[in-house]
């Protein structure tokens, strides 16, 4: 019967991934900024792949909603409210993860924000909050997560940068600097932790449809789409798929890299 789905195909259509394809089975992953957008899609994709996910963000209500969606499918999720700019909140998130699961395998530094303005008009506070939220947070989390990963002699760290960190953008000097900083941090951490089998990579999304890009007018969207060889804006799932690959055994010989997931914006 040519149109009949095999058992594993029909399980996938139903949203149930067969056990043999749960590439993150027995893995514990922290995903920051997972109350919505790209972080939420990564948490969902990792949970589907068998990981126990720990999600954090500042908005407790949204976070609990995401957690309830994931656990309602019989998957594992722990929601922890945390401000990623707070050293104390970061340490507590890692501690509670270890208290609950006993180990930590994967860290995804995804939380981020924009506070756009031209340099001449940008206030030092706008610089500080964006650098602190997007870059210092990743340093704090890597520093806290590295300890249990070093003890285990294994780990994966995935940092979400941006095409803007590679090519810059007028009106986004603070954001571009933070995302370029993420690339330097990724490459340094990859060199520092390689001997402990901790692989550190970055994903540079192009234009992804989320709340962060919601304010952009439809005219601007059309202009941006013209710049994208694949002729469409990205979806959070496009980034989640790349993150799943980097977290999986299939990426075990890749470290210190920046993978552009941008429909060809940067070639
Ligand atoms: N959307 C895009 O086009 C795009 C492109 C390139 C890179 N990125 C990057 O991807 C990541 C996710 O972006 P998104 O589009 O899903 O954005 P979003 O605004 O929808 O989500 C950001 C998440 O970060 C969390 N967050 C922000 N500040 C925080 C803090 N201090 N403490 C804890 N959590 C905090 C928010 O609560 C939210 O969950 C960001 O790092 C962003 O810079 C996005």
XYZ file of C-alpha atoms and ligand atoms in Angstrom:
311
model
C 0.000 0.000 0.000
C 1.996 3.005 -1.244
C 0.071 5.606 0.800
C 0.209 3.784 4.108
C 2.587 5.248 6.702
C 5.073 2.987 8.446
C 4.621 2.662 12.221
C 7.423 5.137 12.974
C 6.140 7.642 10.399
C 2.633 7.548 11.795
C 3.993 7.982 15.351
C 5.800 11.115 14.148
C 2.658 12.521 12.521
C 0.919 12.006 15.869
C 3.748 13.971 17.522
C 5.195 10.879 19.198
C 8.848 10.361 18.352
C 9.783 6.658 18.462
C 12.213 5.791 21.266
C 15.006 4.932 18.818
C 14.916 8.521 17.509
C 15.031 10.187 20.927
C 18.561 11.423 20.404
C 18.656 13.296 23.727
C 17.365 10.429 25.890
C 18.686 10.690 29.494
C 20.148 14.145 28.796
C 19.445 17.168 30.984
C 19.345 20.554 29.260
C 19.021 24.112 30.570
C 17.519 26.563 28.062
C 17.505 30.253 28.991
C 14.821 32.651 27.772
C 12.470 29.765 27.028
C 9.158 31.452 27.880
C 8.552 32.226 24.184
C 10.075 32.458 20.694
C 13.268 30.617 19.854
C 13.957 29.419 23.427
C 10.478 27.865 23.687
C 10.929 26.079 20.332
C 14.315 24.701 21.459
C 12.830 23.478 24.754
C 9.971 21.755 22.907
C 12.314 20.150 20.346
C 14.740 18.912 23.054
C 11.877 17.518 25.195
C 10.462 15.680 22.142
C 13.922 14.213 21.610
C 13.842 12.739 25.114
C 15.712 15.367 27.160
C 14.639 16.557 30.596
C 14.503 20.285 30.003
C 14.946 23.034 32.575
C 13.567 26.305 31.278
C 14.167 29.733 32.733
C 13.017 33.289 32.059
C 11.705 36.214 34.074
C 8.002 35.820 33.253
C 6.763 33.134 35.625
C 3.275 32.899 34.061
C 4.510 32.311 30.500
C 7.189 29.917 31.735
C 4.633 27.766 33.602
C 2.442 27.700 30.479
C 5.321 26.375 28.352
C 6.184 23.846 31.043
C 2.542 22.649 31.231
C 2.419 22.242 27.425
C 5.547 20.083 27.497
C 4.606 17.931 30.486
C 1.078 17.400 29.091
C 2.747 15.336 26.332
C 4.408 13.104 28.937
C 7.748 14.888 28.506
C 10.010 16.246 31.252
C 10.172 19.972 32.049
C 11.129 22.015 35.101
C 10.365 25.760 35.037
C 12.581 28.039 37.126
C 12.039 31.798 37.227
C 15.392 33.539 36.835
C 16.893 36.826 35.705
C 19.912 35.804 33.637
C 21.758 39.000 34.545
C 21.778 37.970 38.222
C 24.765 35.879 39.315
C 22.670 34.552 42.182
C 19.735 33.480 39.957
C 22.142 31.760 37.537
C 23.860 29.840 40.363
C 20.448 28.851 41.811
C 19.213 27.618 38.397
C 22.228 25.349 37.968
C 22.003 24.173 41.606
C 18.274 23.324 41.363
C 18.923 21.478 38.085
C 21.595 19.374 39.759
C 19.460 18.835 42.899
C 16.596 17.588 40.693
C 18.437 15.576 38.036
C 21.929 14.949 39.456
C 23.696 16.040 36.257
C 23.708 18.626 33.482
C 24.559 17.767 29.872
C 23.464 20.696 27.705
C 23.296 24.459 28.194
C 21.608 26.747 25.661
C 22.284 30.455 26.228
C 19.343 31.918 24.357
C 17.915 34.750 26.511
C 18.326 38.097 24.822
C 16.861 41.542 24.245
C 17.163 44.596 22.029
C 17.195 48.301 22.974
C 17.803 49.929 19.587
C 18.974 53.470 18.872
C 21.572 55.312 16.840
C 24.890 55.570 18.697
C 24.587 59.355 19.085
C 21.254 58.875 20.882
C 21.973 55.665 22.749
C 22.023 56.037 26.520
C 24.780 54.250 28.484
C 21.982 52.394 30.354
C 20.760 50.972 27.007
C 24.280 49.776 26.277
C 24.698 48.210 29.737
C 21.367 46.343 29.899
C 21.803 44.780 26.434
C 25.421 43.756 27.083
C 24.458 42.360 30.465
C 21.396 40.427 29.239
C 22.910 39.067 26.022
C 26.598 38.582 26.856
C 27.379 38.661 30.582
C 24.528 36.194 31.186
C 26.192 33.658 28.864
C 29.493 34.046 30.738
C 27.698 33.561 34.095
C 25.865 30.443 32.884
C 28.922 28.903 31.214
C 30.964 29.487 34.334
C 28.317 27.825 36.576
C 27.511 24.956 34.173
C 31.131 24.129 33.369
C 31.788 22.745 36.865
C 29.377 19.784 36.684
C 30.245 19.244 33.001
C 33.978 19.126 33.814
C 33.264 16.581 36.586
C 31.360 14.470 34.039
C 34.006 15.026 31.348
C 31.228 15.747 28.879
C 28.945 18.609 27.880
C 27.436 20.719 25.133
C 27.094 24.483 25.212
C 25.143 26.282 22.496
C 25.121 30.080 22.444
C 22.598 32.005 20.359
C 24.319 34.877 18.577
C 22.941 36.678 15.473
C 23.841 37.602 11.911
C 23.926 41.167 13.327
C 26.950 40.159 15.441
C 28.743 39.227 12.208
C 27.802 42.091 9.911
C 26.637 44.894 12.272
C 23.542 47.039 11.869
C 22.885 50.785 12.058
C 20.809 51.447 15.187
C 21.894 48.235 16.906
C 25.479 48.927 18.070
C 24.773 47.565 21.569
C 23.057 44.427 20.239
C 25.714 43.824 17.546
C 28.518 44.238 20.119
C 26.823 41.780 22.490
C 26.347 39.208 19.721
C 29.907 39.640 18.385
C 31.010 39.159 22.011
C 29.081 35.862 22.116
C 31.163 34.642 19.158
C 34.457 35.474 20.923
C 33.183 33.853 24.120
C 32.121 30.725 22.186
C 35.514 30.299 20.495
C 37.459 30.910 23.726
C 35.295 28.535 25.748
C 35.593 25.891 22.986
C 39.395 26.044 23.274
C 39.322 26.133 27.081
C 36.999 23.139 27.542
C 37.888 20.891 24.575
C 40.202 18.714 26.665
C 37.232 17.986 28.979
C 35.032 16.926 26.072
C 32.785 19.976 26.439
C 31.842 21.216 22.972
C 30.898 24.871 22.585
C 29.232 26.258 19.461
C 27.070 29.194 18.430
C 24.057 29.545 16.165
C 23.616 32.819 14.266
C 19.934 33.182 13.349
C 18.933 35.537 10.546
C 15.475 37.090 10.698
C 13.203 34.823 12.752
C 9.508 35.507 13.313
C 9.102 36.019 17.098
C 7.941 38.725 19.525
C 11.417 40.287 19.215
C 10.837 41.019 15.512
C 7.117 41.757 15.883
C 7.501 45.554 15.719
C 8.922 45.518 12.192
C 6.513 46.931 9.584
C 5.271 44.806 6.684
C 7.218 47.049 4.228
C 10.434 46.387 6.161
C 9.654 42.657 6.233
C 9.315 42.675 2.460
C 12.678 44.453 2.095
C 14.344 41.960 4.462
C 12.793 38.995 2.620
C 14.326 40.293 -0.638
C 17.767 40.017 1.023
C 17.187 36.330 1.884
C 18.127 33.899 -0.917
C 15.634 31.293 0.388
C 12.975 34.008 0.076
C 11.258 33.557 3.426
C 11.643 34.667 7.021
C 12.826 32.020 9.482
C 10.703 30.220 12.070
C 11.817 29.412 15.662
C 11.769 25.710 14.673
C 14.517 26.378 12.087
C 16.809 27.376 14.969
C 15.578 24.551 17.229
C 16.517 21.973 14.567
C 20.085 23.312 14.367
C 20.324 23.349 18.175
C 19.124 19.726 18.319
C 21.848 18.704 15.877
C 24.564 20.520 17.861
C 23.334 18.931 21.104
C 23.273 15.432 19.615
C 25.951 12.761 19.231
C 25.979 13.533 15.494
C 27.844 16.782 16.227
C 30.557 15.174 18.364
C 33.429 16.468 16.174
C 32.241 20.081 15.973
C 33.412 22.756 18.403
C 34.123 26.489 18.301
C 31.895 27.023 15.261
C 29.243 29.551 14.379
C 26.450 27.991 12.319
C 24.428 30.550 10.366
C 20.743 29.646 10.153
C 19.570 32.556 8.062
C 18.155 31.366 4.729
C 21.423 32.428 3.103
C 21.489 36.070 4.326
C 25.225 35.699 4.896
C 26.980 33.596 2.281
N 14.159 36.751 16.346
C 15.204 36.955 15.591
O 15.092 37.352 14.423
C 16.588 36.699 16.131
C 17.647 36.812 15.247
C 18.944 36.585 15.692
C 19.154 36.241 17.025
N 18.098 36.142 17.870
C 18.399 35.807 19.269
O 17.661 34.675 19.659
C 17.394 34.738 21.058
C 15.905 34.553 21.297
O 15.226 35.591 20.618
P 13.646 35.616 20.345
O 13.465 36.200 19.007
O 13.027 34.317 20.707
O 13.235 36.746 21.402
P 12.001 36.906 22.411
O 12.028 38.336 22.815
O 10.759 36.332 21.838
O 12.459 35.975 23.635
C 13.513 36.350 24.480
C 13.500 35.482 25.699
O 14.569 35.923 26.566
C 14.037 36.122 27.863
N 14.804 37.135 28.594
C 15.107 38.402 28.206
N 15.788 39.019 29.193
C 15.911 38.121 30.216
C 16.491 38.156 31.508
N 17.115 39.255 31.979
N 16.428 37.052 32.281
C 15.800 35.934 31.843
N 15.235 35.835 30.629
C 15.287 36.928 29.830
C 12.593 36.549 27.624
O 11.816 36.369 28.784
C 12.207 35.605 26.494
O 11.861 34.346 27.026
C 17.935 36.071 21.544
O 19.214 35.905 22.078
C 18.009 36.876 20.256
O 18.975 37.911 20.340
C 16.819 36.377 17.470
